[in-house]
Each structure stands twice: as C-alpha cells, then as structure tokens.
Amino acid sequence: MTPVLRLREEVIRRIRRLLRTGVPIVQCAIAAGVAWFLATEVIGHPKPFFAPIAAVISLGVSLGQRMRRALELVVGVSIGIGVGDILISFIGTGSWQIALVVALAMSTAVLLDSGAIIVLQAASSSVLVATLLPPASAGGLTRMLDAAIGGLVGFVVAALLPANPLAVAHRNGRLVLGALADALRGIAGAVSRSDVERASDVLADARKSQRLVEEFRTALEAGLEISRFAPIRWRSRGELQRYESASTPIDRALRNTRVLARRAMAALRDDEPVPRPLPGLLEELAGAVVLLRDELASGAEPMQAREAARSVARRSTVELLGEGDFSMQVVVLQVRSIAVDLLQASGLSRTEASAALPPLHPEVE
C-alpha cells in the first residue's frame, strides 16, 4: 500500500471516529454554555468556573455515559469544592494545607458511603480549589453551588439530547457476532483441510473475543439506562431488551467456540478422523450467527436464525460421535452446545432450546 493510500485510510478512520463521538461532543458544548449562562445570568455569579466544568465532567466524552456515573461525578466534584473552599478560606494554601484538604475531602466522601468515582473526584476537585483557584474573599459555598448547577444541566442535556443507544448496540453486536461467525468458519476450514496451523490461528483470535463481549455488555448497560431516562429513546427499549436477552447466550456460544477450537486443534494434531458432516455443520452454525446479527440489527425477532440453529441441532446426532476419537467427540458435543446457545439467543428458553437436540443416549427397546 502506498503512503498516499495509507494516509487516506488514516484520515477516513479518524473522521469516522469523530462522527461516532459527535453526539457527546455536542452534549458537552451545549451543557457547558447553558451552565455558564444559568450561573452568571440567573444566579448572578461573576465567574462560575465550576459550572461548565461540572457540566462537562457529568457528561464525559465517552459515548453512552451512564446516568448514575454522571451523578456520582457531580457529587464528588461538589464535595471536593465545598471542603476545599471552606478549609482553604481559613488555613490558606501550601503543602500541608493541600494534603489536609485532600484527606478531608476523600474522608467526607467515604463517610457518605460513596463509590470510588466520587472519592477520586472529591480529591481532584479539592486540589483544584487549593492550588489554581483558591477562594476569593467572598469564599463560602458559591462554587459548590456552581458545580451543582453544572451537574444538573449536564444530566438534563443527557436526557434531552441523548446518544442513540441502538446505534451503539448494533455496532458492538456486529463485532461480537462477527467474531463468533469468523471463528466457526475458521474451524470449519481447518477441520475440512486437516490444517493444524489454521486451527491454532482461529483459537488465538477467538481468545481475544472476550474483550468484545465485555464492551458489548457495557454498551447495552449504558443503552438501557439511556432508554429509561431519555423520553425520545423510550421506543428503543424493546430492541435493547432483545439484545440484552441474547447477550448471555452469545457469550456462552463464544466460550464454547473457544473450547471447540482447542479440541479441534488437538484432534487434528493427533490425526483423529473428522466426521464427514462436521465442516458443513460448522458452516451452517456460522450462517445462523450471521442471520442472528442481521435480524437483531433490523429489530426483527430472529426467526430465520432460530430455524438455522435448530436445523444444525437436529442433525447433531449421537452417530457423529462414533466417527471420531475423544477430542473430535468433544468437538461434536460443542457443536450441540453452540446450537443450543444460538437458539437461546434467538429468544427460546433453555428447555425449549435443548428440546431441539436429538437424545445423546437414545433408549433401546
């Protein structure tokens, strides 16, 4: 690739990243301006420095900032400013004064049974008061009030101009389900060609997928919170709940796929025979994952994905176990488990999903 093409791709990547964070940037800009206006024009404070600061802190620049964390940040800032203002007004500034202010601000936050975020914000805000912006002669709780105004404005802006929680869910869902489909396809290719190196590469890639799952869960948690607080996002609750219900089975499917990849690599290394239907079943599972991804993104109930996963489950018969040795038998069992996981991700209960499997030990008349 030429340097010009690399530069072009890098510019495009950065522009896309800017567009993805456009909503929180607009939120912060509006909240800061409104907070300053309210503190100066309505309350009458001449230089309400902490009003826009608290507004920006309460929102954060990360997409989908959770409301609870925003409130925690505001409480922490208010505690730090209040304690710092009161103490520095009496004892002045200096090394031991800063140490005392930080200790008392953090202790106050801990005594209020606060979380780590509040405690840290209390400490950083008290340092800011004690060093850069020591109290003027008026002193008092003016700046603590400014912080409260800014935090409230940030909360209101987040509720009235929220990020789109479905866009975040769709993006993270595509990444997670894409990783799952790629892993299943990769294993199918490895076992069909008896390629141990390929199976090893698939396993290495699949082991990195847990980070995607955690990001997916975080995005859903933030999205559900936005849909509860923001009136214009109330209609997204149903689709977010469908994603939420699917997230745990998808996580299990990824974990089972990692086990499948590990045992497939061991089976190929030991030259175990590959059941003839196995590569095709794995490809069909990957296809079911793609259908699940597309149907969740479209807001539809994943009926096609359910039928595709059920078809694989029905053909994961006990006879397949007889075509391989130990490791390959584990692979077949994992195919059954992944099919059940995908059926649950499509909306079935554990009992309903398991009922699609043929019995592992059929009764002998």
mmCIF file of C-alpha atoms in Angstrom:
data_model
loop_
_atom_site.group_PDB
_atom_site.id
_atom_site.type_symbol
_atom_site.label_atom_id
_atom_site.label_comp_id
_atom_site.label_asym_id
_atom_site.label_seq_id
_atom_site.Cartn_x
_atom_site.Cartn_y
_atom_site.Cartn_z
ATOM 1 C CA MET A 1 0.000 0.000 0.000
ATOM 2 C CA THR A 2 1.362 3.389 -0.993
ATOM 3 C CA PRO A 3 1.910 6.166 1.587
ATOM 4 C CA VAL A 4 -0.892 8.208 -0.011
ATOM 5 C CA LEU A 5 -3.391 5.388 0.394
ATOM 6 C CA ARG A 6 -2.293 4.789 3.979
ATOM 7 C CA LEU A 7 -2.710 8.490 4.740
ATOM 8 C CA ARG A 8 -6.147 8.488 3.140
ATOM 9 C CA GLU A 9 -7.277 5.484 5.149
ATOM 10 C CA GLU A 10 -5.977 7.032 8.362
ATOM 11 C CA VAL A 11 -7.818 10.310 7.663
ATOM 12 C CA ILE A 12 -11.040 8.418 6.917
ATOM 13 C CA ARG A 13 -10.656 6.367 10.098
ATOM 14 C CA ARG A 14 -10.211 9.474 12.218
ATOM 15 C CA ILE A 15 -13.161 11.253 10.620
ATOM 16 C CA ARG A 16 -15.365 8.254 11.314
ATOM 17 C CA ARG A 17 -14.209 8.218 14.922
ATOM 18 C CA LEU A 18 -15.069 11.929 15.176
ATOM 19 C CA LEU A 19 -18.536 11.305 13.752
ATOM 20 C CA ARG A 20 -19.130 8.459 16.220
ATOM 21 C CA THR A 21 -18.378 10.812 19.105
ATOM 22 C CA GLY A 22 -20.296 13.737 17.617
ATOM 23 C CA VAL A 23 -23.268 13.418 19.977
ATOM 24 C CA PRO A 24 -21.277 13.560 23.244
ATOM 25 C CA ILE A 25 -19.223 16.470 21.882
ATOM 26 C CA VAL A 26 -22.410 18.414 21.125
ATOM 27 C CA GLN A 27 -23.797 17.454 24.542
ATOM 28 C CA CYS A 28 -20.730 18.782 26.337
ATOM 29 C CA ALA A 29 -20.647 22.002 24.330
ATOM 30 C CA ILE A 30 -24.332 22.790 24.951
ATOM 31 C CA ALA A 31 -24.183 21.804 28.631
ATOM 32 C CA ALA A 32 -21.121 23.990 29.269
ATOM 33 C CA GLY A 33 -22.700 27.013 27.635
ATOM 34 C CA VAL A 34 -26.057 26.604 29.379
ATOM 35 C CA ALA A 35 -24.402 26.037 32.764
ATOM 36 C CA TRP A 36 -22.343 29.221 32.413
ATOM 37 C CA PHE A 37 -25.427 31.196 31.354
ATOM 38 C CA LEU A 38 -27.535 29.993 34.285
ATOM 39 C CA ALA A 39 -24.787 30.620 36.840
ATOM 40 C CA THR A 40 -23.991 34.120 35.554
ATOM 41 C CA GLU A 41 -27.318 35.463 34.344
ATOM 42 C CA VAL A 42 -29.786 33.685 36.630
ATOM 43 C CA ILE A 43 -27.811 33.091 39.834
ATOM 44 C CA GLY A 44 -25.603 36.151 39.407
ATOM 45 C CA HIS A 45 -22.142 34.657 39.977
ATOM 46 C CA PRO A 46 -19.490 36.720 38.169
ATOM 47 C CA LYS A 47 -17.063 33.896 37.265
ATOM 48 C CA PRO A 48 -18.759 30.497 37.771
ATOM 49 C CA PHE A 49 -15.751 28.456 36.640
ATOM 50 C CA PHE A 50 -17.012 25.208 38.121
ATOM 51 C CA ALA A 51 -20.444 25.312 36.474
ATOM 52 C CA PRO A 52 -19.258 24.410 32.936
ATOM 53 C CA ILE A 53 -16.547 22.154 34.372
ATOM 54 C CA ALA A 54 -19.098 20.103 36.321
ATOM 55 C CA ALA A 55 -21.406 20.002 33.296
ATOM 56 C CA VAL A 56 -18.668 18.535 31.096
ATOM 57 C CA ILE A 57 -17.490 16.114 33.785
ATOM 58 C CA SER A 58 -21.022 14.862 34.392
ATOM 59 C CA LEU A 59 -21.414 14.012 30.727
ATOM 60 C CA GLY A 60 -17.949 12.770 29.889
ATOM 61 C CA VAL A 61 -16.805 12.410 26.291
ATOM 62 C CA SER A 62 -17.402 8.667 26.038
ATOM 63 C CA LEU A 63 -20.438 7.539 24.111
ATOM 64 C CA GLY A 64 -23.253 6.301 26.310
ATOM 65 C CA GLN A 65 -22.123 7.827 29.618
ATOM 66 C CA ARG A 66 -24.217 6.210 32.320
ATOM 67 C CA MET A 67 -26.518 8.461 34.304
ATOM 68 C CA ARG A 68 -25.524 7.034 37.659
ATOM 69 C CA ARG A 69 -21.848 7.678 36.984
ATOM 70 C CA ALA A 70 -22.678 11.232 35.897
ATOM 71 C CA LEU A 71 -24.420 11.873 39.205
ATOM 72 C CA GLU A 72 -21.526 10.322 41.115
ATOM 73 C CA LEU A 73 -19.083 12.614 39.360
ATOM 74 C CA VAL A 74 -21.141 15.683 40.228
ATOM 75 C CA VAL A 75 -21.423 14.652 43.876
ATOM 76 C CA GLY A 76 -17.673 14.092 44.046
ATOM 77 C CA VAL A 77 -16.894 17.455 42.470
ATOM 78 C CA SER A 78 -19.318 19.221 44.818
ATOM 79 C CA ILE A 79 -17.820 17.580 47.902
ATOM 80 C CA GLY A 80 -14.275 18.431 46.856
ATOM 81 C CA ILE A 81 -15.127 22.035 46.059
ATOM 82 C CA GLY A 82 -17.131 22.507 49.244
ATOM 83 C CA VAL A 83 -14.499 21.068 51.567
ATOM 84 C CA GLY A 84 -11.680 22.856 49.714
ATOM 85 C CA ASP A 85 -13.453 26.224 49.778
ATOM 86 C CA ILE A 86 -14.229 26.061 53.488
ATOM 87 C CA LEU A 87 -10.809 24.881 54.650
ATOM 88 C CA ILE A 88 -8.627 26.988 52.362
ATOM 89 C CA SER A 89 -10.573 30.088 53.411
ATOM 90 C CA PHE A 90 -9.331 29.519 56.958
ATOM 91 C CA ILE A 91 -5.933 27.832 56.647
ATOM 92 C CA GLY A 92 -4.584 29.246 53.360
ATOM 93 C CA THR A 93 -2.600 27.328 50.752
ATOM 94 C CA GLY A 94 0.605 25.333 50.978
ATOM 95 C CA SER A 95 1.923 21.789 51.014
ATOM 96 C CA TRP A 96 0.422 20.663 54.309
ATOM 97 C CA GLN A 97 -2.818 22.534 53.586
ATOM 98 C CA ILE A 98 -3.251 20.693 50.283
ATOM 99 C CA ALA A 99 -2.542 17.358 51.978
ATOM 100 C CA LEU A 100 -5.104 18.116 54.680
ATOM 101 C CA VAL A 101 -7.758 19.282 52.199
ATOM 102 C CA VAL A 102 -7.382 16.174 50.048
ATOM 103 C CA ALA A 103 -7.514 13.872 53.077
ATOM 104 C CA LEU A 104 -10.626 15.545 54.479
ATOM 105 C CA ALA A 105 -12.405 15.709 51.107
ATOM 106 C CA MET A 106 -11.813 11.985 50.470
ATOM 107 C CA SER A 107 -12.767 11.115 54.042
ATOM 108 C CA THR A 108 -16.016 13.043 53.674
ATOM 109 C CA ALA A 109 -16.833 11.141 50.503
ATOM 110 C CA VAL A 110 -16.060 7.808 52.177
ATOM 111 C CA LEU A 111 -18.198 8.689 55.213
ATOM 112 C CA LEU A 112 -21.078 9.375 52.848
ATOM 113 C CA ASP A 113 -20.696 5.756 51.678
ATOM 114 C CA SER A 114 -19.587 6.874 48.234
ATOM 115 C CA GLY A 115 -18.039 4.835 45.460
ATOM 116 C CA ALA A 116 -14.519 5.133 44.118
ATOM 117 C CA ILE A 117 -15.533 7.640 41.431
ATOM 118 C CA ILE A 118 -16.952 10.099 43.974
ATOM 119 C CA VAL A 119 -13.913 9.778 46.242
ATOM 120 C CA LEU A 120 -11.444 10.429 43.411
ATOM 121 C CA GLN A 121 -13.428 13.367 42.074
ATOM 122 C CA ALA A 122 -13.617 14.858 45.566
ATOM 123 C CA ALA A 123 -9.822 14.635 45.817
ATOM 124 C CA SER A 124 -9.101 16.157 42.396
ATOM 125 C CA SER A 125 -11.608 18.977 42.852
ATOM 126 C CA SER A 126 -10.239 19.888 46.264
ATOM 127 C CA VAL A 127 -6.727 20.071 44.788
ATOM 128 C CA LEU A 128 -8.009 22.398 42.069
ATOM 129 C CA VAL A 129 -9.558 24.693 44.663
ATOM 130 C CA ALA A 130 -6.463 24.652 46.863
ATOM 131 C CA THR A 131 -3.974 25.405 44.085
ATOM 132 C CA LEU A 132 -5.207 27.008 40.894
ATOM 133 C CA LEU A 133 -8.362 28.661 42.160
ATOM 134 C CA PRO A 134 -8.112 29.439 45.874
ATOM 135 C CA PRO A 135 -11.215 31.097 47.352
ATOM 136 C CA ALA A 136 -11.659 34.814 46.998
ATOM 137 C CA SER A 137 -12.560 36.951 49.962
ATOM 138 C CA ALA A 138 -16.247 36.189 49.411
ATOM 139 C CA GLY A 139 -15.488 32.470 49.810
ATOM 140 C CA GLY A 140 -18.472 30.472 51.009
ATOM 141 C CA LEU A 141 -20.263 27.753 49.108
ATOM 142 C CA THR A 142 -20.653 29.719 45.869
ATOM 143 C CA ARG A 143 -18.541 27.396 43.763
ATOM 144 C CA MET A 144 -20.165 24.321 45.267
ATOM 145 C CA LEU A 145 -23.485 25.741 44.025
ATOM 146 C CA ASP A 146 -21.918 26.349 40.604
ATOM 147 C CA ALA A 147 -20.850 22.695 40.469
ATOM 148 C CA ALA A 148 -24.351 21.562 41.384
ATOM 149 C CA ILE A 149 -25.831 23.767 38.641
ATOM 150 C CA GLY A 150 -23.395 22.389 36.083
ATOM 151 C CA GLY A 151 -24.088 18.802 37.088
ATOM 152 C CA LEU A 152 -27.838 19.295 36.867
ATOM 153 C CA VAL A 153 -27.516 20.892 33.446
ATOM 154 C CA GLY A 154 -25.361 18.000 32.260
ATOM 155 C CA PHE A 155 -27.930 15.497 33.494
ATOM 156 C CA VAL A 156 -30.782 17.318 31.740
ATOM 157 C CA VAL A 157 -28.842 17.629 28.486
ATOM 158 C CA ALA A 158 -28.058 13.906 28.586
ATOM 159 C CA ALA A 159 -31.759 13.162 28.980
ATOM 160 C CA LEU A 160 -32.975 15.596 26.296
ATOM 161 C CA LEU A 161 -30.165 15.092 23.752
ATOM 162 C CA PRO A 162 -29.060 11.502 24.328
ATOM 163 C CA ALA A 163 -26.838 9.375 22.174
ATOM 164 C CA ASN A 164 -28.618 6.703 20.162
ATOM 165 C CA PRO A 165 -28.325 3.558 22.298
ATOM 166 C CA LEU A 166 -29.389 1.295 19.432
ATOM 167 C CA ALA A 167 -26.546 2.522 17.222
ATOM 168 C CA VAL A 168 -24.065 1.560 19.935
ATOM 169 C CA ALA A 169 -25.763 -1.814 20.474
ATOM 170 C CA HIS A 170 -25.797 -2.553 16.745
ATOM 171 C CA ARG A 171 -22.119 -1.672 16.354
ATOM 172 C CA ASN A 172 -20.961 -3.783 19.291
ATOM 173 C CA GLY A 173 -23.335 -6.608 18.408
ATOM 174 C CA ARG A 174 -21.917 -6.788 14.900
ATOM 175 C CA LEU A 175 -18.388 -7.016 16.280
ATOM 176 C CA VAL A 176 -19.209 -9.806 18.746
ATOM 177 C CA LEU A 177 -21.311 -11.879 16.359
ATOM 178 C CA GLY A 178 -18.829 -11.255 13.562
ATOM 179 C CA ALA A 179 -16.040 -12.682 15.733
ATOM 180 C CA LEU A 180 -18.202 -15.725 16.511
ATOM 181 C CA ALA A 181 -19.061 -16.344 12.847
ATOM 182 C CA ASP A 182 -15.422 -15.940 11.789
ATOM 183 C CA ALA A 183 -14.283 -18.433 14.430
ATOM 184 C CA LEU A 184 -16.837 -21.050 13.352
ATOM 185 C CA ARG A 185 -15.945 -20.608 9.689
ATOM 186 C CA GLY A 186 -12.255 -20.784 10.503
ATOM 187 C CA ILE A 187 -12.646 -24.041 12.405
ATOM 188 C CA ALA A 188 -14.761 -25.469 9.569
ATOM 189 C CA GLY A 189 -11.969 -24.694 7.127
ATOM 190 C CA ALA A 190 -9.304 -26.097 9.440
ATOM 191 C CA VAL A 191 -11.034 -29.457 10.039
ATOM 192 C CA SER A 192 -12.021 -29.852 6.377
ATOM 193 C CA ARG A 193 -8.343 -29.485 5.321
ATOM 194 C CA SER A 194 -6.799 -31.010 8.463
ATOM 195 C CA ASP A 195 -4.900 -27.751 8.932
ATOM 196 C CA VAL A 196 -3.487 -27.628 12.469
ATOM 197 C CA GLU A 197 -1.867 -24.222 11.973
ATOM 198 C CA ARG A 198 -5.149 -22.728 10.813
ATOM 199 C CA ALA A 199 -6.941 -24.157 13.865
ATOM 200 C CA SER A 200 -4.263 -22.633 16.083
ATOM 201 C CA ASP A 201 -4.744 -19.204 14.481
ATOM 202 C CA VAL A 202 -8.512 -19.419 14.914
ATOM 203 C CA LEU A 203 -8.082 -20.288 18.587
ATOM 204 C CA ALA A 204 -5.703 -17.344 19.110
ATOM 205 C CA ASP A 205 -8.203 -14.953 17.527
ATOM 206 C CA ALA A 206 -11.147 -16.438 19.452
ATOM 207 C CA ARG A 207 -9.338 -15.920 22.757
ATOM 208 C CA LYS A 208 -9.370 -12.176 22.087
ATOM 209 C CA SER A 209 -13.147 -12.109 21.723
ATOM 210 C CA GLN A 210 -13.915 -11.763 25.437
ATOM 211 C CA ARG A 211 -12.972 -8.080 25.285
ATOM 212 C CA LEU A 212 -15.647 -7.602 22.619
ATOM 213 C CA VAL A 213 -18.202 -9.302 24.852
ATOM 214 C CA GLU A 214 -17.400 -7.002 27.771
ATOM 215 C CA GLU A 215 -17.678 -3.938 25.541
ATOM 216 C CA PHE A 216 -20.989 -5.275 24.226
ATOM 217 C CA ARG A 217 -22.358 -5.685 27.749
ATOM 218 C CA THR A 218 -21.158 -2.220 28.747
ATOM 219 C CA ALA A 219 -22.823 -0.696 25.683
ATOM 220 C CA LEU A 220 -26.090 -2.472 26.482
ATOM 221 C CA GLU A 221 -25.998 -1.377 30.106
ATOM 222 C CA ALA A 222 -25.459 2.234 29.085
ATOM 223 C CA GLY A 223 -28.070 1.999 26.332
ATOM 224 C CA LEU A 224 -30.743 0.590 28.634
ATOM 225 C CA GLU A 225 -30.058 3.364 31.114
ATOM 226 C CA ILE A 226 -30.379 5.998 28.382
ATOM 227 C CA SER A 227 -33.663 4.433 27.242
ATOM 228 C CA ARG A 228 -35.043 4.693 30.777
ATOM 229 C CA PHE A 229 -34.103 8.346 31.339
ATOM 230 C CA ALA A 230 -34.413 9.890 27.866
ATOM 231 C CA PRO A 231 -38.021 10.267 26.629
ATOM 232 C CA ILE A 232 -37.047 10.303 22.940
ATOM 233 C CA ARG A 233 -35.312 6.925 23.382
ATOM 234 C CA TRP A 234 -38.138 5.116 25.178
ATOM 235 C CA ARG A 235 -39.183 3.342 21.987
ATOM 236 C CA SER A 236 -35.791 1.650 21.755
ATOM 237 C CA ARG A 237 -36.344 -0.371 24.936
ATOM 238 C CA GLY A 238 -37.801 -3.396 23.149
ATOM 239 C CA GLU A 239 -34.885 -3.833 20.769
ATOM 240 C CA LEU A 240 -32.367 -3.218 23.547
ATOM 241 C CA GLN A 241 -34.081 -5.817 25.706
ATOM 242 C CA ARG A 242 -33.821 -8.302 22.825
ATOM 243 C CA TYR A 243 -30.095 -7.623 22.640
ATOM 244 C CA GLU A 244 -29.824 -7.902 26.424
ATOM 245 C CA SER A 245 -31.567 -11.294 26.426
ATOM 246 C CA ALA A 246 -29.250 -12.511 23.662
ATOM 247 C CA SER A 247 -26.023 -11.256 25.253
ATOM 248 C CA THR A 248 -25.545 -14.076 27.784
ATOM 249 C CA PRO A 249 -26.182 -16.930 25.287
ATOM 250 C CA ILE A 250 -23.871 -15.189 22.800
ATOM 251 C CA ASP A 251 -21.171 -15.046 25.479
ATOM 252 C CA ARG A 252 -21.644 -18.772 26.146
ATOM 253 C CA ALA A 253 -21.502 -19.519 22.417
ATOM 254 C CA LEU A 254 -18.149 -17.742 22.173
ATOM 255 C CA ARG A 255 -16.791 -19.606 25.180
ATOM 256 C CA ASN A 256 -17.980 -22.936 23.743
ATOM 257 C CA THR A 257 -16.440 -21.999 20.392
ATOM 258 C CA ARG A 258 -13.085 -21.462 22.075
ATOM 259 C CA VAL A 259 -13.357 -24.925 23.629
ATOM 260 C CA LEU A 260 -14.338 -26.309 20.224
ATOM 261 C CA ALA A 261 -11.317 -24.689 18.564
ATOM 262 C CA ARG A 262 -8.951 -26.006 21.230
ATOM 263 C CA ARG A 263 -10.242 -29.581 20.922
ATOM 264 C CA ALA A 264 -10.300 -29.386 17.116
ATOM 265 C CA MET A 265 -6.641 -28.377 17.136
ATOM 266 C CA ALA A 266 -5.828 -31.290 19.451
ATOM 267 C CA ALA A 267 -7.793 -33.724 17.269
ATOM 268 C CA LEU A 268 -6.037 -32.592 14.102
ATOM 269 C CA ARG A 269 -2.654 -32.764 15.795
ATOM 270 C CA ASP A 270 -3.407 -36.379 16.803
ATOM 271 C CA ASP A 271 -4.681 -37.259 13.315
ATOM 272 C CA GLU A 272 -8.147 -38.148 14.584
ATOM 273 C CA PRO A 273 -10.713 -38.824 11.845
ATOM 274 C CA VAL A 274 -13.076 -35.934 11.096
ATOM 275 C CA PRO A 275 -16.799 -36.776 10.932
ATOM 276 C CA ARG A 276 -17.852 -36.064 7.363
ATOM 277 C CA PRO A 277 -20.839 -33.817 8.236
ATOM 278 C CA LEU A 278 -18.841 -31.720 10.738
ATOM 279 C CA PRO A 279 -17.412 -28.975 8.446
ATOM 280 C CA GLY A 280 -20.844 -28.423 6.919
ATOM 281 C CA LEU A 281 -22.493 -28.169 10.337
ATOM 282 C CA LEU A 282 -19.926 -25.607 11.433
ATOM 283 C CA GLU A 283 -20.521 -23.543 8.291
ATOM 284 C CA GLU A 284 -24.262 -23.669 8.935
ATOM 285 C CA LEU A 285 -23.719 -22.525 12.527
ATOM 286 C CA ALA A 286 -21.720 -19.581 11.199
ATOM 287 C CA GLY A 287 -24.590 -18.809 8.837
ATOM 288 C CA ALA A 288 -27.033 -18.884 11.753
ATOM 289 C CA VAL A 289 -24.823 -16.384 13.594
ATOM 290 C CA VAL A 290 -24.867 -14.034 10.585
ATOM 291 C CA LEU A 291 -28.666 -14.300 10.418
ATOM 292 C CA LEU A 292 -28.869 -13.555 14.140
ATOM 293 C CA ARG A 293 -26.661 -10.486 13.675
ATOM 294 C CA ASP A 294 -28.739 -9.149 10.780
ATOM 295 C CA GLU A 295 -32.121 -9.814 12.366
ATOM 296 C CA LEU A 296 -31.154 -8.217 15.667
ATOM 297 C CA ALA A 297 -29.842 -5.183 13.784
ATOM 298 C CA SER A 298 -33.105 -4.887 11.833
ATOM 299 C CA GLY A 299 -35.186 -5.006 15.019
ATOM 300 C CA ALA A 300 -36.962 -8.201 13.961
ATOM 301 C CA GLU A 301 -37.388 -11.322 16.039
ATOM 302 C CA PRO A 302 -34.603 -13.663 14.827
ATOM 303 C CA MET A 303 -36.828 -16.390 13.396
ATOM 304 C CA GLN A 304 -34.513 -17.303 10.496
ATOM 305 C CA ALA A 305 -31.536 -17.621 12.823
ATOM 306 C CA ARG A 306 -33.626 -19.797 15.121
ATOM 307 C CA GLU A 307 -34.571 -22.181 12.328
ATOM 308 C CA ALA A 308 -30.984 -22.358 11.055
ATOM 309 C CA ALA A 309 -29.672 -23.190 14.535
ATOM 310 C CA ARG A 310 -32.478 -25.715 15.066
ATOM 311 C CA SER A 311 -31.567 -27.434 11.792
ATOM 312 C CA VAL A 312 -27.968 -27.896 12.979
ATOM 313 C CA ALA A 313 -29.146 -29.100 16.382
ATOM 314 C CA ARG A 314 -31.384 -31.761 14.853
ATOM 315 C CA ARG A 315 -28.515 -33.166 12.801
ATOM 316 C CA SER A 316 -26.015 -33.219 15.674
ATOM 317 C CA THR A 317 -26.828 -36.847 16.312
ATOM 318 C CA VAL A 318 -25.134 -39.355 18.540
ATOM 319 C CA GLU A 319 -23.957 -41.240 15.442
ATOM 320 C CA LEU A 320 -21.483 -38.434 14.743
ATOM 321 C CA LEU A 321 -19.665 -39.273 17.968
ATOM 322 C CA GLY A 322 -18.809 -42.699 16.616
ATOM 323 C CA GLU A 323 -16.872 -41.215 13.703
ATOM 324 C CA GLY A 324 -14.129 -39.626 15.817
ATOM 325 C CA ASP A 325 -11.872 -40.235 18.777
ATOM 326 C CA PHE A 326 -12.015 -38.367 22.093
ATOM 327 C CA SER A 327 -11.107 -34.809 21.020
ATOM 328 C CA MET A 328 -13.295 -34.943 17.929
ATOM 329 C CA GLN A 329 -16.178 -36.252 20.032
ATOM 330 C CA VAL A 330 -15.780 -33.195 22.262
ATOM 331 C CA VAL A 331 -15.939 -31.033 19.130
ATOM 332 C CA VAL A 332 -19.252 -32.647 18.150
ATOM 333 C CA LEU A 333 -20.614 -32.110 21.656
ATOM 334 C CA GLN A 334 -19.588 -28.464 21.472
ATOM 335 C CA VAL A 335 -21.484 -28.108 18.196
ATOM 336 C CA ARG A 336 -24.577 -29.248 20.066
ATOM 337 C CA SER A 337 -23.900 -26.751 22.876
ATOM 338 C CA ILE A 338 -23.360 -23.846 20.475
ATOM 339 C CA ALA A 339 -26.587 -24.686 18.641
ATOM 340 C CA VAL A 340 -28.452 -24.522 21.965
ATOM 341 C CA ASP A 341 -26.746 -21.206 22.792
ATOM 342 C CA LEU A 342 -27.863 -19.713 19.470
ATOM 343 C CA LEU A 343 -31.408 -20.964 19.960
ATOM 344 C CA GLN A 344 -31.486 -19.210 23.320
ATOM 345 C CA ALA A 345 -30.023 -16.067 21.763
ATOM 346 C CA SER A 346 -32.941 -16.152 19.322
ATOM 347 C CA GLY A 347 -35.388 -15.971 22.217
ATOM 348 C CA LEU A 348 -36.057 -19.578 23.254
ATOM 349 C CA SER A 349 -35.803 -20.766 26.840
ATOM 350 C CA ARG A 350 -33.125 -23.258 27.863
ATOM 351 C CA THR A 351 -35.718 -26.047 27.934
ATOM 352 C CA GLU A 352 -37.096 -25.150 24.510
ATOM 353 C CA ALA A 353 -33.621 -24.931 23.008
ATOM 354 C CA SER A 354 -32.477 -28.244 24.482
ATOM 355 C CA ALA A 355 -35.597 -29.946 23.145
ATOM 356 C CA ALA A 356 -34.304 -29.358 19.595
ATOM 357 C CA LEU A 357 -31.369 -31.718 20.198
ATOM 358 C CA PRO A 358 -31.636 -35.408 19.396
ATOM 359 C CA PRO A 359 -31.088 -37.557 22.509
ATOM 360 C CA LEU A 360 -27.426 -38.272 23.205
ATOM 361 C CA HIS A 361 -28.252 -41.690 24.622
ATOM 362 C CA PRO A 362 -31.413 -42.919 22.863
ATOM 363 C CA GLU A 363 -33.468 -45.509 24.682
ATOM 364 C CA VAL A 364 -33.051 -49.073 23.469
ATOM 365 C CA GLU A 365 -36.283 -51.017 23.233
#
